[in-house]
Amino acid sequence: MASVDLKLKGGRVHLPSGPAEVEVGVTAGRIVAIGDVGDAGETIDCTGLDVLPGVIDTQVHFREPGLEAKEDLESGSRAAVLGGVTAVFEMPNTKPNTDSEAAVADKLARARNRMWCDHAFYVGATAANAERLAEFERLPGTAGIKIFMGASTGDLLVAEDGELARVLASGKRRVAIHAEDEARMNARLGERVPGDPSSHPVWRDDESAILATRRILRLAREARRRIHVLHVTTPAELELLGQNKDIATCEVTPQHLTLAGEEAYPQLGTYAQMNPPIRSRAHRDGLWEWLRQGVPDVIGSDHAPHTIEEKAKEYPASPSGMPGVQTLLPLMLNHVAEGRLTLQRLIDMTSAGPQRVFGLVGKGRIAVGYDADFTVVDLNARWTVEESWLASKCGWSPFTGMALTGKPIGTIIRGNRVMWEAELANAAIGAPLRFEAVEFG
């Protein structure tokens, strides 16, 4: 008689106390034993591999409903698990926008038996739904509320202080913020140079980012509301956010930690175009410095795919955004291999950090009682990102051809081996994430 359903053996397991060569036992989708587990119905040999807590990507745009030519919930989540990601928070700028109870219910229904990873959906804030956001943020399967202070893909926008104050006054959960100042960007439209995507960060400049971040910090403090500032691109913002950790958490992306405008725009053109923009090498180095100081709480991919045909348009007609959910972990493992951060810090920003910031139930660590979510990696694997490996519908990545060290080998979600050595399971078993604020009030 097997003592557990599943056993992981032979690997270096990254526990809250640090790495240890122990077995992990799983029954009914949860971790039930760590150490010498005993007999198991199924055993996964992880010899030579590292077993991390399941990686959580807290910012993806999977484009469904309405924009399925770019991506859908099935293809985006397939890319996620191939990249070692066990759970995602999906964004509301779809068509129609995810800005109501019915829209959230529709996404959850679409996700059932189609999404490969666990998932939650953001509700987009608008002037029209501001008073109902306290109700919407309590819906099961909801990651919380998202505010676009500056226009990006789609038409969700809350730009004025009065409207922002109304949104922040409605509800209690942490609010996710796209912090770019719409008025400044409108005033600077003339800075865009047709055919020259390197003018994108000139138009959407440092000041547009820092202005918005300053404003939302002031408004959040007045409203006594916690916020989470997404895809931070300037060292000045991280310095400011570091002074306001009592109300503000923040995210950085692999793209902004990896790419620098001096090379990215000449080499990639509009494929390097995203909001907020890829900035200079000095900006990138500054983000790393504040990361070493501990300020960013999470890494999010801001996976935002567009088709090759759309990206081929001349700037500024070309849309902003790039895919990233499948390359989030490989890029960051390569940064670990090159000494820019420790594996412990990476785990903090991709597992423990999301749990801590958003109050996830049963996720974020390898410990008895938690969901059996594991990302199994080979830290020494040397490989090259090839187009054939990519699963996103958009069919491209800015990182195609990049040589990396460190590769996701397996994705295990609630005890189910969803991906192993680039092969998928027979069925998608993703389920809605649970949050303390929803489950327990």
mmCIF file of C-alpha atoms in Angstrom, residues 36-394:
data_model
loop_
_atom_site.group_PDB
_atom_site.id
_atom_site.type_symbol
_atom_site.label_atom_id
_atom_site.label_comp_id
_atom_site.label_asym_id
_atom_site.label_seq_id
_atom_site.Cartn_x
_atom_site.Cartn_y
_atom_site.Cartn_z
ATOM 1 C CA ASP A 36 12.140 10.145 3.971
ATOM 2 C CA VAL A 37 8.714 9.685 2.415
ATOM 3 C CA GLY A 38 8.460 5.928 1.917
ATOM 4 C CA ASP A 39 6.338 4.149 -0.687
ATOM 5 C CA ALA A 40 4.516 6.089 -3.398
ATOM 6 C CA GLY A 41 2.034 5.383 -6.158
ATOM 7 C CA GLU A 42 4.203 7.374 -8.578
ATOM 8 C CA THR A 43 7.824 8.480 -8.219
ATOM 9 C CA ILE A 44 9.508 11.273 -10.166
ATOM 10 C CA ASP A 45 13.297 11.044 -10.239
ATOM 11 C CA CYS A 46 14.750 14.565 -9.970
ATOM 12 C CA THR A 47 18.410 13.517 -9.687
ATOM 13 C CA GLY A 48 20.677 16.369 -10.796
ATOM 14 C CA LEU A 49 17.769 18.830 -10.787
ATOM 15 C CA ASP A 50 16.525 21.610 -8.503
ATOM 16 C CA VAL A 51 12.938 21.543 -7.256
ATOM 17 C CA LEU A 52 11.590 25.067 -6.769
ATOM 18 C CA PRO A 53 8.211 26.177 -5.421
ATOM 19 C CA GLY A 54 5.840 26.643 -8.350
ATOM 20 C CA VAL A 55 6.638 29.824 -10.293
ATOM 21 C CA ILE A 56 3.789 32.368 -10.304
ATOM 22 C CA ASP A 57 3.571 35.034 -13.044
ATOM 23 C CA THR A 58 1.414 37.847 -11.693
ATOM 24 C CA GLN A 59 1.016 39.777 -14.953
ATOM 25 C CA VAL A 60 -0.042 38.225 -18.251
ATOM 26 C CA HIS A 61 -2.338 39.310 -21.092
ATOM 27 C CA PHE A 62 -3.863 36.225 -22.729
ATOM 28 C CA ARG A 63 -6.165 38.326 -24.976
ATOM 29 C CA GLU A 64 -9.343 36.246 -24.652
ATOM 30 C CA PRO A 65 -12.103 37.183 -25.310
ATOM 31 C CA GLY A 66 -11.986 39.312 -28.429
ATOM 32 C CA LEU A 67 -8.326 39.299 -29.430
ATOM 33 C CA GLU A 68 -7.718 35.582 -29.939
ATOM 34 C CA ALA A 69 -5.628 36.090 -33.079
ATOM 35 C CA LYS A 70 -2.861 37.289 -30.729
ATOM 36 C CA GLU A 71 -3.361 34.701 -27.952
ATOM 37 C CA ASP A 72 -6.027 32.799 -26.055
ATOM 38 C CA LEU A 73 -6.330 31.236 -22.612
ATOM 39 C CA GLU A 74 -5.287 27.795 -23.880
ATOM 40 C CA SER A 75 -2.233 28.876 -25.885
ATOM 41 C CA GLY A 76 -1.040 31.412 -23.321
ATOM 42 C CA SER A 77 -1.275 28.941 -20.448
ATOM 43 C CA ARG A 78 0.413 26.256 -22.570
ATOM 44 C CA ALA A 79 3.320 28.661 -23.068
ATOM 45 C CA ALA A 80 3.304 29.263 -19.296
ATOM 46 C CA VAL A 81 3.694 25.624 -18.270
ATOM 47 C CA LEU A 82 6.303 24.962 -20.978
ATOM 48 C CA GLY A 83 8.264 27.761 -19.304
ATOM 49 C CA GLY A 84 7.865 26.296 -15.815
ATOM 50 C CA VAL A 85 5.054 28.624 -14.661
ATOM 51 C CA THR A 86 2.396 27.003 -12.466
ATOM 52 C CA ALA A 87 -0.009 29.953 -12.023
ATOM 53 C CA VAL A 88 -0.838 33.284 -13.663
ATOM 54 C CA PHE A 89 -2.786 36.478 -12.963
ATOM 55 C CA GLU A 90 -4.460 37.539 -16.235
ATOM 56 C CA MET A 91 -5.194 41.149 -17.140
ATOM 57 C CA PRO A 92 -8.557 42.793 -17.974
ATOM 58 C CA ASN A 93 -7.889 44.687 -21.241
ATOM 59 C CA THR A 94 -9.753 42.260 -23.483
ATOM 60 C CA LYS A 95 -12.744 42.848 -25.793
ATOM 61 C CA PRO A 96 -15.034 43.346 -24.020
ATOM 62 C CA ASN A 97 -13.081 44.547 -21.002
ATOM 63 C CA THR A 98 -13.146 42.413 -17.866
ATOM 64 C CA ASP A 99 -14.957 45.038 -15.825
ATOM 65 C CA SER A 100 -18.014 43.251 -14.408
ATOM 66 C CA GLU A 101 -19.093 40.150 -12.527
ATOM 67 C CA ALA A 102 -20.411 38.640 -15.768
ATOM 68 C CA ALA A 103 -17.075 39.205 -17.532
ATOM 69 C CA VAL A 104 -15.154 37.447 -14.742
ATOM 70 C CA ALA A 105 -17.613 34.535 -14.811
ATOM 71 C CA ASP A 106 -17.181 34.314 -18.597
ATOM 72 C CA LYS A 107 -13.382 34.096 -18.302
ATOM 73 C CA LEU A 108 -13.573 31.451 -15.581
ATOM 74 C CA ALA A 109 -15.928 29.408 -17.763
ATOM 75 C CA ARG A 110 -13.621 29.765 -20.763
ATOM 76 C CA ALA A 111 -10.647 28.675 -18.628
ATOM 77 C CA ARG A 112 -12.275 25.458 -17.404
ATOM 78 C CA ASN A 113 -10.606 22.399 -18.977
ATOM 79 C CA ARG A 114 -8.620 24.704 -21.302
ATOM 80 C CA MET A 115 -6.038 26.467 -19.135
ATOM 81 C CA TRP A 116 -2.953 24.402 -18.351
ATOM 82 C CA CYS A 117 -1.966 26.374 -15.229
ATOM 83 C CA ASP A 118 -3.834 27.734 -12.217
ATOM 84 C CA HIS A 119 -5.186 31.220 -12.766
ATOM 85 C CA ALA A 120 -6.921 34.345 -11.502
ATOM 86 C CA PHE A 121 -8.374 37.289 -13.405
ATOM 87 C CA TYR A 122 -8.097 41.012 -12.721
ATOM 88 C CA VAL A 123 -11.105 43.327 -12.914
ATOM 89 C CA GLY A 124 -10.395 46.567 -14.785
ATOM 90 C CA ALA A 125 -11.292 49.804 -13.016
ATOM 91 C CA THR A 126 -13.347 52.406 -14.883
ATOM 92 C CA ALA A 127 -15.161 55.590 -13.929
ATOM 93 C CA ALA A 128 -18.403 53.702 -14.497
ATOM 94 C CA ASN A 129 -17.739 50.734 -12.194
ATOM 95 C CA ALA A 130 -15.782 52.522 -9.432
ATOM 96 C CA GLU A 131 -18.481 52.170 -6.780
ATOM 97 C CA ARG A 132 -18.881 48.417 -7.411
ATOM 98 C CA LEU A 133 -15.200 47.481 -7.216
ATOM 99 C CA ALA A 134 -15.425 46.508 -3.531
ATOM 100 C CA GLU A 135 -17.940 43.894 -4.622
ATOM 101 C CA PHE A 136 -16.003 42.780 -7.714
ATOM 102 C CA GLU A 137 -12.688 42.312 -5.887
ATOM 103 C CA ARG A 138 -14.355 39.693 -3.649
ATOM 104 C CA LEU A 139 -15.416 37.471 -6.549
ATOM 105 C CA PRO A 140 -13.893 33.959 -6.505
ATOM 106 C CA GLY A 141 -11.034 33.602 -8.987
ATOM 107 C CA THR A 142 -10.346 37.330 -8.976
ATOM 108 C CA ALA A 143 -6.799 38.654 -8.508
ATOM 109 C CA GLY A 144 -8.076 42.115 -7.546
ATOM 110 C CA ILE A 145 -8.488 45.453 -9.320
ATOM 111 C CA LYS A 146 -6.245 46.862 -12.083
ATOM 112 C CA ILE A 147 -5.911 50.585 -12.848
ATOM 113 C CA PHE A 148 -4.475 51.906 -16.110
ATOM 114 C CA MET A 149 -3.353 55.481 -15.346
ATOM 115 C CA GLY A 150 -1.924 55.730 -18.874
ATOM 116 C CA ALA A 151 -3.450 54.306 -22.044
ATOM 117 C CA SER A 152 -1.960 51.068 -23.335
ATOM 118 C CA THR A 153 -3.502 48.203 -25.336
ATOM 119 C CA GLY A 154 -7.288 48.550 -25.102
ATOM 120 C CA ASP A 155 -9.447 51.365 -23.731
ATOM 121 C CA LEU A 156 -9.301 50.892 -19.955
ATOM 122 C CA LEU A 157 -8.174 54.242 -18.538
ATOM 123 C CA VAL A 158 -8.569 56.040 -15.200
ATOM 124 C CA ALA A 159 -6.387 59.127 -15.539
ATOM 125 C CA GLU A 160 -7.874 61.909 -13.366
ATOM 126 C CA ASP A 161 -7.189 62.266 -9.638
ATOM 127 C CA GLY A 162 -10.892 62.431 -8.752
ATOM 128 C CA GLU A 163 -11.678 59.185 -10.581
ATOM 129 C CA LEU A 164 -8.591 57.495 -9.134
ATOM 130 C CA ALA A 165 -9.692 58.511 -5.626
ATOM 131 C CA ARG A 166 -13.141 56.971 -6.236
ATOM 132 C CA VAL A 167 -11.569 53.713 -7.373
ATOM 133 C CA LEU A 168 -9.189 53.577 -4.407
ATOM 134 C CA ALA A 169 -12.038 54.287 -1.980
ATOM 135 C CA SER A 170 -13.956 51.189 -3.129
ATOM 136 C CA GLY A 171 -12.578 47.997 -1.613
ATOM 137 C CA LYS A 172 -9.711 46.803 0.558
ATOM 138 C CA ARG A 173 -7.457 44.501 -1.491
ATOM 139 C CA ARG A 174 -4.163 45.641 -3.007
ATOM 140 C CA VAL A 175 -4.741 47.461 -6.330
ATOM 141 C CA ALA A 176 -2.460 46.868 -9.321
ATOM 142 C CA ILE A 177 -1.309 50.033 -11.109
ATOM 143 C CA HIS A 178 -0.020 50.793 -14.615
ATOM 144 C CA ALA A 179 1.717 54.052 -13.694
ATOM 145 C CA GLU A 180 2.268 56.350 -16.676
ATOM 146 C CA ASP A 181 0.934 59.914 -16.721
ATOM 147 C CA GLU A 182 -1.666 60.246 -19.490
ATOM 148 C CA ALA A 183 -1.636 64.066 -19.613
ATOM 149 C CA ARG A 184 2.146 64.222 -20.022
ATOM 150 C CA MET A 185 2.143 61.552 -22.702
ATOM 151 C CA ASN A 186 -0.607 63.349 -24.611
ATOM 152 C CA ALA A 187 1.396 66.568 -24.445
ATOM 153 C CA ARG A 188 4.475 64.769 -25.788
ATOM 154 C CA LEU A 189 2.919 62.950 -28.759
ATOM 155 C CA GLY A 190 5.094 65.056 -31.052
ATOM 156 C CA GLU A 191 8.203 63.323 -29.654
ATOM 157 C CA ARG A 192 7.298 60.171 -31.588
ATOM 158 C CA VAL A 193 9.391 59.888 -34.756
ATOM 159 C CA PRO A 194 7.663 57.958 -37.559
ATOM 160 C CA GLY A 195 9.647 54.848 -38.413
ATOM 161 C CA ASP A 196 11.879 55.150 -35.327
ATOM 162 C CA PRO A 197 10.784 52.998 -32.360
ATOM 163 C CA SER A 198 13.789 54.260 -30.373
ATOM 164 C CA SER A 199 11.722 57.452 -29.918
ATOM 165 C CA HIS A 200 9.195 55.421 -27.852
ATOM 166 C CA PRO A 201 11.060 55.967 -24.538
ATOM 167 C CA VAL A 202 11.570 59.614 -25.472
ATOM 168 C CA TRP A 203 7.810 60.054 -25.774
ATOM 169 C CA ARG A 204 6.878 57.888 -22.746
ATOM 170 C CA ASP A 205 9.779 59.332 -20.764
ATOM 171 C CA ASP A 206 11.044 58.881 -17.191
ATOM 172 C CA GLU A 207 8.991 61.826 -16.032
ATOM 173 C CA SER A 208 5.718 60.292 -17.261
ATOM 174 C CA ALA A 209 6.479 57.248 -15.098
ATOM 175 C CA ILE A 210 7.676 59.050 -11.972
ATOM 176 C CA LEU A 211 4.829 61.602 -12.125
ATOM 177 C CA ALA A 212 2.222 58.838 -12.173
ATOM 178 C CA THR A 213 3.943 56.871 -9.422
ATOM 179 C CA ARG A 214 4.153 59.975 -7.212
ATOM 180 C CA ARG A 215 0.468 60.735 -7.808
ATOM 181 C CA ILE A 216 -0.774 57.234 -7.061
ATOM 182 C CA LEU A 217 1.322 57.020 -3.885
ATOM 183 C CA ARG A 218 -0.210 60.280 -2.648
ATOM 184 C CA LEU A 219 -3.751 59.175 -3.516
ATOM 185 C CA ALA A 220 -3.227 55.719 -2.029
ATOM 186 C CA ARG A 221 -1.994 57.222 1.221
ATOM 187 C CA GLU A 222 -5.008 59.536 1.366
ATOM 188 C CA ALA A 223 -7.314 56.563 0.742
ATOM 189 C CA ARG A 224 -5.360 54.287 3.117
ATOM 190 C CA ARG A 225 -5.229 51.724 0.293
ATOM 191 C CA ARG A 226 -2.396 49.343 -0.569
ATOM 192 C CA ILE A 227 -1.136 49.411 -4.154
ATOM 193 C CA HIS A 228 1.131 47.321 -6.379
ATOM 194 C CA VAL A 229 3.005 49.224 -9.101
ATOM 195 C CA LEU A 230 3.555 47.088 -12.181
ATOM 196 C CA HIS A 231 6.505 46.896 -14.615
ATOM 197 C CA VAL A 232 8.666 49.599 -13.023
ATOM 198 C CA THR A 233 11.289 50.886 -15.492
ATOM 199 C CA THR A 234 13.171 53.690 -13.735
ATOM 200 C CA PRO A 235 15.570 53.620 -10.771
ATOM 201 C CA ALA A 236 13.959 56.823 -9.478
ATOM 202 C CA GLU A 237 10.613 55.051 -9.108
ATOM 203 C CA LEU A 238 12.198 52.155 -7.214
ATOM 204 C CA GLU A 239 13.910 54.605 -4.872
ATOM 205 C CA LEU A 240 10.554 56.304 -4.226
ATOM 206 C CA LEU A 241 8.713 53.006 -3.804
ATOM 207 C CA GLY A 242 11.383 51.877 -1.355
ATOM 208 C CA GLN A 243 10.415 54.858 0.821
ATOM 209 C CA ASN A 244 6.728 53.829 0.775
ATOM 210 C CA LYS A 245 6.802 50.089 1.457
ATOM 211 C CA ASP A 246 4.059 50.392 4.069
ATOM 212 C CA ILE A 247 1.507 50.896 1.282
ATOM 213 C CA ALA A 248 3.299 49.982 -1.945
ATOM 214 C CA THR A 249 4.747 46.829 -3.458
ATOM 215 C CA CYS A 250 6.159 46.649 -6.978
ATOM 216 C CA GLU A 251 7.143 44.499 -9.929
ATOM 217 C CA VAL A 252 9.976 44.427 -12.436
ATOM 218 C CA THR A 253 9.996 42.421 -15.668
ATOM 219 C CA PRO A 254 12.628 40.155 -17.243
ATOM 220 C CA GLN A 255 12.506 42.335 -20.368
ATOM 221 C CA HIS A 256 13.520 45.502 -18.537
ATOM 222 C CA LEU A 257 16.212 43.586 -16.625
ATOM 223 C CA THR A 258 17.599 42.020 -19.816
ATOM 224 C CA LEU A 259 17.200 44.441 -22.730
ATOM 225 C CA ALA A 260 18.791 47.885 -23.141
ATOM 226 C CA GLY A 261 17.555 50.416 -25.644
ATOM 227 C CA GLU A 262 20.983 51.040 -27.170
ATOM 228 C CA GLU A 263 20.962 47.495 -28.599
ATOM 229 C CA ALA A 264 17.280 46.536 -28.511
ATOM 230 C CA TYR A 265 15.857 49.165 -30.882
ATOM 231 C CA PRO A 266 18.527 48.787 -33.615
ATOM 232 C CA GLN A 267 18.319 44.984 -33.439
ATOM 233 C CA LEU A 268 14.617 44.398 -32.792
ATOM 234 C CA GLY A 269 12.882 47.552 -34.009
ATOM 235 C CA THR A 270 9.176 47.530 -33.116
ATOM 236 C CA TYR A 271 9.560 44.075 -31.554
ATOM 237 C CA ALA A 272 11.249 45.903 -28.651
ATOM 238 C CA GLN A 273 8.296 48.302 -28.285
ATOM 239 C CA MET A 274 6.317 47.940 -25.044
ATOM 240 C CA ASN A 275 4.658 50.094 -22.374
ATOM 241 C CA PRO A 276 6.374 51.335 -20.265
ATOM 242 C CA PRO A 277 9.294 51.290 -22.697
ATOM 243 C CA ILE A 278 12.587 49.467 -22.790
ATOM 244 C CA ARG A 279 14.931 52.240 -21.629
ATOM 245 C CA SER A 280 18.697 52.734 -21.589
ATOM 246 C CA ARG A 281 21.499 50.531 -20.321
ATOM 247 C CA ALA A 282 21.838 52.935 -17.377
ATOM 248 C CA HIS A 283 18.177 52.387 -16.506
ATOM 249 C CA ARG A 284 18.606 48.621 -16.696
ATOM 250 C CA ASP A 285 21.658 48.735 -14.443
ATOM 251 C CA GLY A 286 19.751 50.930 -11.996
ATOM 252 C CA LEU A 287 16.903 48.406 -11.788
ATOM 253 C CA TRP A 288 19.425 45.714 -10.894
ATOM 254 C CA GLU A 289 20.926 47.920 -8.185
ATOM 255 C CA TRP A 290 17.521 48.418 -6.524
ATOM 256 C CA LEU A 291 16.762 44.722 -6.951
ATOM 257 C CA ARG A 292 19.921 43.995 -4.970
ATOM 258 C CA GLN A 293 18.624 46.450 -2.344
ATOM 259 C CA GLY A 294 15.492 44.282 -2.072
ATOM 260 C CA VAL A 295 12.904 46.788 -3.304
ATOM 261 C CA PRO A 296 11.069 44.855 -6.086
ATOM 262 C CA ASP A 297 8.702 42.285 -4.608
ATOM 263 C CA VAL A 298 7.881 40.206 -7.674
ATOM 264 C CA ILE A 299 8.941 39.415 -11.219
ATOM 265 C CA GLY A 300 6.080 39.537 -13.728
ATOM 266 C CA SER A 301 6.421 38.858 -17.441
ATOM 267 C CA ASP A 302 3.837 41.385 -18.705
ATOM 268 C CA HIS A 303 3.262 38.804 -21.452
ATOM 269 C CA ALA A 304 1.514 40.978 -24.056
ATOM 270 C CA PRO A 305 1.582 39.331 -27.489
ATOM 271 C CA HIS A 306 0.721 40.892 -30.852
ATOM 272 C CA THR A 307 0.875 39.231 -34.246
ATOM 273 C CA ILE A 308 3.917 39.551 -36.502
ATOM 274 C CA GLU A 309 1.735 41.433 -38.999
ATOM 275 C CA GLU A 310 0.799 44.003 -36.353
ATOM 276 C CA LYS A 311 4.370 44.435 -35.104
ATOM 277 C CA ALA A 312 5.587 44.878 -38.702
ATOM 278 C CA LYS A 313 3.673 48.159 -39.015
ATOM 279 C CA GLU A 314 5.740 51.334 -39.069
ATOM 280 C CA TYR A 315 6.195 53.004 -35.671
ATOM 281 C CA PRO A 316 4.046 54.482 -34.084
ATOM 282 C CA ALA A 317 1.240 52.536 -35.803
ATOM 283 C CA SER A 318 2.830 49.370 -34.384
ATOM 284 C CA PRO A 319 1.294 48.116 -31.116
ATOM 285 C CA SER A 320 3.217 47.965 -27.819
ATOM 286 C CA GLY A 321 3.862 44.663 -26.090
ATOM 287 C CA MET A 322 5.841 41.451 -26.350
ATOM 288 C CA PRO A 323 5.359 37.829 -25.262
ATOM 289 C CA GLY A 324 7.186 36.753 -22.122
ATOM 290 C CA VAL A 325 5.449 34.148 -19.956
ATOM 291 C CA GLN A 326 7.423 31.242 -21.453
ATOM 292 C CA THR A 327 10.788 33.013 -21.201
ATOM 293 C CA LEU A 328 10.360 34.575 -17.717
ATOM 294 C CA LEU A 329 12.026 31.731 -15.830
ATOM 295 C CA PRO A 330 14.690 30.856 -18.452
ATOM 296 C CA LEU A 331 15.867 34.486 -18.615
ATOM 297 C CA MET A 332 15.992 34.813 -14.843
ATOM 298 C CA LEU A 333 17.795 31.458 -14.417
ATOM 299 C CA ASN A 334 20.377 32.772 -16.867
ATOM 300 C CA HIS A 335 20.789 35.891 -14.725
ATOM 301 C CA VAL A 336 21.318 33.558 -11.741
ATOM 302 C CA ALA A 337 23.948 31.628 -13.731
ATOM 303 C CA GLU A 338 25.712 34.891 -14.568
ATOM 304 C CA GLY A 339 25.738 36.014 -10.937
ATOM 305 C CA ARG A 340 23.270 38.911 -11.041
ATOM 306 C CA LEU A 341 21.002 37.436 -8.368
ATOM 307 C CA THR A 342 20.811 34.334 -6.211
ATOM 308 C CA LEU A 343 18.402 31.479 -6.770
ATOM 309 C CA GLN A 344 16.997 32.260 -3.315
ATOM 310 C CA ARG A 345 16.133 35.814 -4.412
ATOM 311 C CA LEU A 346 14.566 34.517 -7.622
ATOM 312 C CA ILE A 347 12.365 32.134 -5.622
ATOM 313 C CA ASP A 348 11.393 35.039 -3.370
ATOM 314 C CA MET A 349 10.193 37.082 -6.357
ATOM 315 C CA THR A 350 8.436 34.281 -8.263
ATOM 316 C CA SER A 351 6.869 32.201 -5.468
ATOM 317 C CA ALA A 352 7.075 33.562 -1.910
ATOM 318 C CA GLY A 353 6.713 37.173 -3.090
ATOM 319 C CA PRO A 354 3.424 36.698 -4.972
ATOM 320 C CA GLN A 355 2.013 34.757 -2.004
ATOM 321 C CA ARG A 356 3.055 37.477 0.434
ATOM 322 C CA VAL A 357 1.909 40.439 -1.673
ATOM 323 C CA PHE A 358 -1.459 39.051 -2.792
ATOM 324 C CA GLY A 359 -2.418 36.680 0.018
ATOM 325 C CA LEU A 360 -2.550 33.510 -2.068
ATOM 326 C CA VAL A 361 -3.898 30.432 -0.293
ATOM 327 C CA GLY A 362 -1.766 27.284 -0.436
ATOM 328 C CA LYS A 363 0.831 28.608 -2.882
ATOM 329 C CA GLY A 364 4.362 29.983 -2.835
ATOM 330 C CA ARG A 365 6.414 27.525 -0.783
ATOM 331 C CA ILE A 366 7.337 23.873 -0.457
ATOM 332 C CA ALA A 367 5.887 23.037 2.955
ATOM 333 C CA VAL A 368 3.468 20.493 4.397
ATOM 334 C CA GLY A 369 -0.128 21.565 3.811
ATOM 335 C CA TYR A 370 0.633 23.631 0.717
ATOM 336 C CA ASP A 371 -0.428 22.769 -2.813
ATOM 337 C CA ALA A 372 2.016 20.412 -4.546
ATOM 338 C CA ASP A 373 3.179 23.005 -7.092
ATOM 339 C CA PHE A 374 6.779 22.501 -8.233
ATOM 340 C CA THR A 375 8.948 23.985 -10.946
ATOM 341 C CA VAL A 376 11.783 21.551 -11.659
ATOM 342 C CA VAL A 377 14.860 23.089 -13.300
ATOM 343 C CA ASP A 378 18.281 22.118 -14.591
ATOM 344 C CA LEU A 379 20.541 24.961 -13.490
ATOM 345 C CA ASN A 380 23.399 23.747 -15.694
ATOM 346 C CA ALA A 381 21.547 23.149 -18.958
ATOM 347 C CA ARG A 382 22.970 25.224 -21.802
ATOM 348 C CA TRP A 383 20.508 25.797 -24.609
ATOM 349 C CA THR A 384 19.244 28.318 -27.141
ATOM 350 C CA VAL A 385 15.719 29.756 -27.353
ATOM 351 C CA GLU A 386 14.342 28.470 -30.652
ATOM 352 C CA GLU A 387 11.138 29.454 -32.418
ATOM 353 C CA SER A 388 10.005 25.809 -32.462
ATOM 354 C CA TRP A 389 9.924 25.799 -28.632
ATOM 355 C CA LEU A 390 7.595 28.807 -28.399
ATOM 356 C CA ALA A 391 3.901 28.094 -27.802
ATOM 357 C CA SER A 392 2.390 31.588 -27.939
ATOM 358 C CA LYS A 393 0.007 32.142 -30.840
ATOM 359 C CA CYS A 394 1.961 35.248 -31.831
#
